[in-house]
Amino acid sequence: MASTSDWFESVAEAQRRAKKRVPKSVYLALLAGSEAGVTLDDNSAAFAEIGMRPHIADLPATRDLSTTVLGQQISLPVICSPTGVQAVDPAGEIGVARGAAQSGTALGLSSFGSKPIEEVVAANEKTFFQVYWLGSREDMVARLERAREAGAKGVIVTLDWIFATARDWGSPALPEKVDVKTAVKFAPQVLARPGWLWRFARSGKLPDLSTPNLVGRGETGPTFFGAYGEWMGTPPPTWDDLAWLRSQWDGPFLIKGISRPDDAKRAVDIGATAISVSNHGGNNLDSTPAAIRLLPSIVNTVGGQVEILLDGGVRRGSDVVKALALGAQAVMIGRPYLWGMAAGGERGVHNVLEVLRQGIDSTLYGLGHNSIHDLSPADVLVPDGFTRGL
């Protein structure tokens, strides 16, 4: 359906509306990317290099888009990737959970998220808890236990994030907390977006920049920047550390950030049940190739031994189909659903997911398949030199 005042027909339109509805610093934080943005741009541009091989007859009348990820049945092969402190809308991660639930899919909740895991799971039982290697082992065990008690269905360990935060186009000024001083400083930006201000005014709450899931239930968590500082001060994990962390969780366990076949093998060796081929949406080591370029070599190395997801650059349903044809079981999205939430709250999250659903369905129809599980490399045209077998 065409875009209307309360519905949009593409992720690009969600991004345009988000840019108009939230303060400039908030929008730039959603855009992110590191250094020159080479990886940021390549993540999405690379999909356009892959062609399709459609059929014109004997096309299926109905298509099945459902699959299973980390033990959870989902209605389309797309889940919401964990992202920290979602202050673009008063509902935050709870709104994402509800929007994902409306579309019959799952989400990852960042340990840097602004809403308690108990409330997020109550909004969507298909919630995976994301963790960083942060603090002491006792701290990490406590977080996993809280996630287990809350009903989290799996764990996502994010490893594709380094300290490269400088951006050639300038990093946005973001506050550590919202108080009177902050309100005065950011007033010009906020007053220029009265709709965003009104959403928070109606909720009776200020944007929450704390991280409640890093501490015990009911305790006050550190600010996002405080948590970031603690993560920076924690010695990075070894593969033995990750094997230990795996031993602390008896359910599905995904390692996010794989870009090399040898790391994919190590993830399998420590008992990971899933991996995500990802470069943190271009917020990692710049000049890392697009995630979709890295996918085939990793599928060739560990395909069939572990669930393989792709995270990075997905903007339309045909992108999802291309990733599945090259061996991914599903994809994870970040910016698209955040743009959707910025544009229209939880309904905007649902809207983005339904845009992707429609695109997956129509692409599957054109390729002549009645199930996403029938997709294979034979359905796409990959140009010479496209893949990067690191």
PDB file of C-alpha atoms in Angstrom, residues 1-103:
ATOM      1  CA  MET A   1       0.000   0.000   0.000  1.00  0.00           C
ATOM      2  CA  ALA A   2       1.104   3.570  -0.661  1.00  0.00           C
ATOM      3  CA  SER A   3       2.356   5.746   2.163  1.00  0.00           C
ATOM      4  CA  THR A   4      -0.252   7.612   4.209  1.00  0.00           C
ATOM      5  CA  SER A   5       0.012   9.951   7.167  1.00  0.00           C
ATOM      6  CA  ASP A   6       0.229   7.025   9.604  1.00  0.00           C
ATOM      7  CA  TRP A   7       1.800   4.315   7.424  1.00  0.00           C
ATOM      8  CA  PHE A   8       4.910   4.198   5.244  1.00  0.00           C
ATOM      9  CA  GLU A   9       5.701   1.844   2.389  1.00  0.00           C
ATOM     10  CA  SER A  10       9.498   1.695   2.632  1.00  0.00           C
ATOM     11  CA  VAL A  11      12.335   1.790   5.135  1.00  0.00           C
ATOM     12  CA  ALA A  12      13.616   4.853   3.291  1.00  0.00           C
ATOM     13  CA  GLU A  13      10.377   6.667   4.085  1.00  0.00           C
ATOM     14  CA  ALA A  14      10.686   5.631   7.740  1.00  0.00           C
ATOM     15  CA  GLN A  15      14.154   7.183   7.767  1.00  0.00           C
ATOM     16  CA  ARG A  16      12.891  10.414   6.205  1.00  0.00           C
ATOM     17  CA  ARG A  17      10.104  10.694   8.765  1.00  0.00           C
ATOM     18  CA  ALA A  18      12.463   9.898  11.627  1.00  0.00           C
ATOM     19  CA  LYS A  19      14.783  12.697  10.530  1.00  0.00           C
ATOM     20  CA  LYS A  20      11.854  15.124  10.624  1.00  0.00           C
ATOM     21  CA  ARG A  21      10.470  13.968  13.998  1.00  0.00           C
ATOM     22  CA  VAL A  22      13.433  13.671  16.359  1.00  0.00           C
ATOM     23  CA  PRO A  23      16.070  16.215  17.458  1.00  0.00           C
ATOM     24  CA  LYS A  24      19.155  16.427  15.256  1.00  0.00           C
ATOM     25  CA  SER A  25      21.500  14.814  17.802  1.00  0.00           C
ATOM     26  CA  VAL A  26      19.122  11.888  18.274  1.00  0.00           C
ATOM     27  CA  TYR A  27      18.864  11.311  14.526  1.00  0.00           C
ATOM     28  CA  LEU A  28      22.638  11.459  14.070  1.00  0.00           C
ATOM     29  CA  ALA A  29      23.044   8.937  16.890  1.00  0.00           C
ATOM     30  CA  LEU A  30      20.742   6.574  14.981  1.00  0.00           C
ATOM     31  CA  LEU A  31      22.765   7.082  11.803  1.00  0.00           C
ATOM     32  CA  ALA A  32      26.087   6.458  13.593  1.00  0.00           C
ATOM     33  CA  GLY A  33      28.904   4.747  11.680  1.00  0.00           C
ATOM     34  CA  SER A  34      32.612   5.151  12.398  1.00  0.00           C
ATOM     35  CA  GLU A  35      35.499   7.060  10.823  1.00  0.00           C
ATOM     36  CA  ALA A  36      34.918   7.570   7.057  1.00  0.00           C
ATOM     37  CA  GLY A  37      31.772   5.437   6.987  1.00  0.00           C
ATOM     38  CA  VAL A  38      33.203   3.022   4.410  1.00  0.00           C
ATOM     39  CA  THR A  39      31.686  -0.013   6.108  1.00  0.00           C
ATOM     40  CA  LEU A  40      28.466   1.842   6.932  1.00  0.00           C
ATOM     41  CA  ASP A  41      27.896   2.601   3.252  1.00  0.00           C
ATOM     42  CA  ASP A  42      29.082  -0.775   1.933  1.00  0.00           C
ATOM     43  CA  ASN A  43      26.744  -2.690   4.243  1.00  0.00           C
ATOM     44  CA  SER A  44      23.688  -1.517   2.329  1.00  0.00           C
ATOM     45  CA  ALA A  45      25.217  -0.736  -1.090  1.00  0.00           C
ATOM     46  CA  ALA A  46      26.588  -4.271  -1.481  1.00  0.00           C
ATOM     47  CA  PHE A  47      23.091  -5.750  -1.695  1.00  0.00           C
ATOM     48  CA  ALA A  48      22.467  -3.820  -4.916  1.00  0.00           C
ATOM     49  CA  GLU A  49      25.335  -5.671  -6.598  1.00  0.00           C
ATOM     50  CA  ILE A  50      23.513  -8.982  -6.237  1.00  0.00           C
ATOM     51  CA  GLY A  51      21.038  -9.750  -9.008  1.00  0.00           C
ATOM     52  CA  MET A  52      17.900 -11.891  -9.078  1.00  0.00           C
ATOM     53  CA  ARG A  53      16.926 -14.792 -11.374  1.00  0.00           C
ATOM     54  CA  PRO A  54      13.113 -14.637 -11.566  1.00  0.00           C
ATOM     55  CA  HIS A  55      10.638 -17.021 -13.177  1.00  0.00           C
ATOM     56  CA  ILE A  56       7.478 -15.965 -15.021  1.00  0.00           C
ATOM     57  CA  ALA A  57       5.186 -19.006 -14.801  1.00  0.00           C
ATOM     58  CA  ASP A  58       4.263 -21.787 -12.394  1.00  0.00           C
ATOM     59  CA  LEU A  59       4.582 -19.221  -9.598  1.00  0.00           C
ATOM     60  CA  PRO A  60       3.274 -20.185  -6.145  1.00  0.00           C
ATOM     61  CA  ALA A  61      -0.129 -18.927  -5.057  1.00  0.00           C
ATOM     62  CA  THR A  62       0.952 -18.749  -1.426  1.00  0.00           C
ATOM     63  CA  ARG A  63       4.329 -18.345   0.266  1.00  0.00           C
ATOM     64  CA  ASP A  64       5.590 -19.488   3.667  1.00  0.00           C
ATOM     65  CA  LEU A  65       7.941 -16.999   5.344  1.00  0.00           C
ATOM     66  CA  SER A  66       8.118 -18.628   8.775  1.00  0.00           C
ATOM     67  CA  THR A  67      11.248 -20.090  10.339  1.00  0.00           C
ATOM     68  CA  THR A  68      12.904 -20.828  13.662  1.00  0.00           C
ATOM     69  CA  VAL A  69      15.703 -18.802  15.252  1.00  0.00           C
ATOM     70  CA  LEU A  70      17.318 -19.704  18.584  1.00  0.00           C
ATOM     71  CA  GLY A  71      14.495 -22.114  19.229  1.00  0.00           C
ATOM     72  CA  GLN A  72      11.736 -19.559  18.609  1.00  0.00           C
ATOM     73  CA  GLN A  73       9.191 -19.898  15.827  1.00  0.00           C
ATOM     74  CA  ILE A  74       8.861 -16.565  14.001  1.00  0.00           C
ATOM     75  CA  SER A  75       6.540 -15.549  11.183  1.00  0.00           C
ATOM     76  CA  LEU A  76       9.232 -13.981   8.990  1.00  0.00           C
ATOM     77  CA  PRO A  77      13.028 -14.377   8.903  1.00  0.00           C
ATOM     78  CA  VAL A  78      13.729 -10.997  10.509  1.00  0.00           C
ATOM     79  CA  ILE A  79      14.397 -10.182  14.162  1.00  0.00           C
ATOM     80  CA  CYS A  80      15.169  -6.875  15.874  1.00  0.00           C
ATOM     81  CA  SER A  81      18.832  -6.631  16.782  1.00  0.00           C
ATOM     82  CA  PRO A  82      19.743  -5.335  20.273  1.00  0.00           C
ATOM     83  CA  THR A  83      20.524  -1.614  20.394  1.00  0.00           C
ATOM     84  CA  GLY A  84      21.294   0.462  23.486  1.00  0.00           C
ATOM     85  CA  VAL A  85      19.197   3.162  25.214  1.00  0.00           C
ATOM     86  CA  GLN A  86      16.279   3.577  22.814  1.00  0.00           C
ATOM     87  CA  ALA A  87      15.241   7.059  23.895  1.00  0.00           C
ATOM     88  CA  VAL A  88      13.763   7.956  20.516  1.00  0.00           C
ATOM     89  CA  ASP A  89      10.302   7.147  21.918  1.00  0.00           C
ATOM     90  CA  PRO A  90       8.943   7.016  25.490  1.00  0.00           C
ATOM     91  CA  ALA A  91       8.120   3.305  25.179  1.00  0.00           C
ATOM     92  CA  GLY A  92      11.732   2.471  24.307  1.00  0.00           C
ATOM     93  CA  GLU A  93      12.484  -1.246  24.168  1.00  0.00           C
ATOM     94  CA  ILE A  94       8.965  -2.094  25.325  1.00  0.00           C
ATOM     95  CA  GLY A  95       7.602  -0.441  22.188  1.00  0.00           C
ATOM     96  CA  VAL A  96      10.028  -2.462  20.066  1.00  0.00           C
ATOM     97  CA  ALA A  97       8.911  -5.637  21.840  1.00  0.00           C
ATOM     98  CA  ARG A  98       5.258  -4.870  21.166  1.00  0.00           C
ATOM     99  CA  GLY A  99       5.863  -3.950  17.542  1.00  0.00           C
ATOM    100  CA  ALA A 100       7.835  -7.148  16.991  1.00  0.00           C
ATOM    101  CA  ALA A 101       5.126  -9.183  18.725  1.00  0.00           C
ATOM    102  CA  GLN A 102       2.479  -7.722  16.387  1.00  0.00           C
ATOM    103  CA  SER A 103       4.567  -9.014  13.491  1.00  0.00           C
TER     104      SER A 103
END
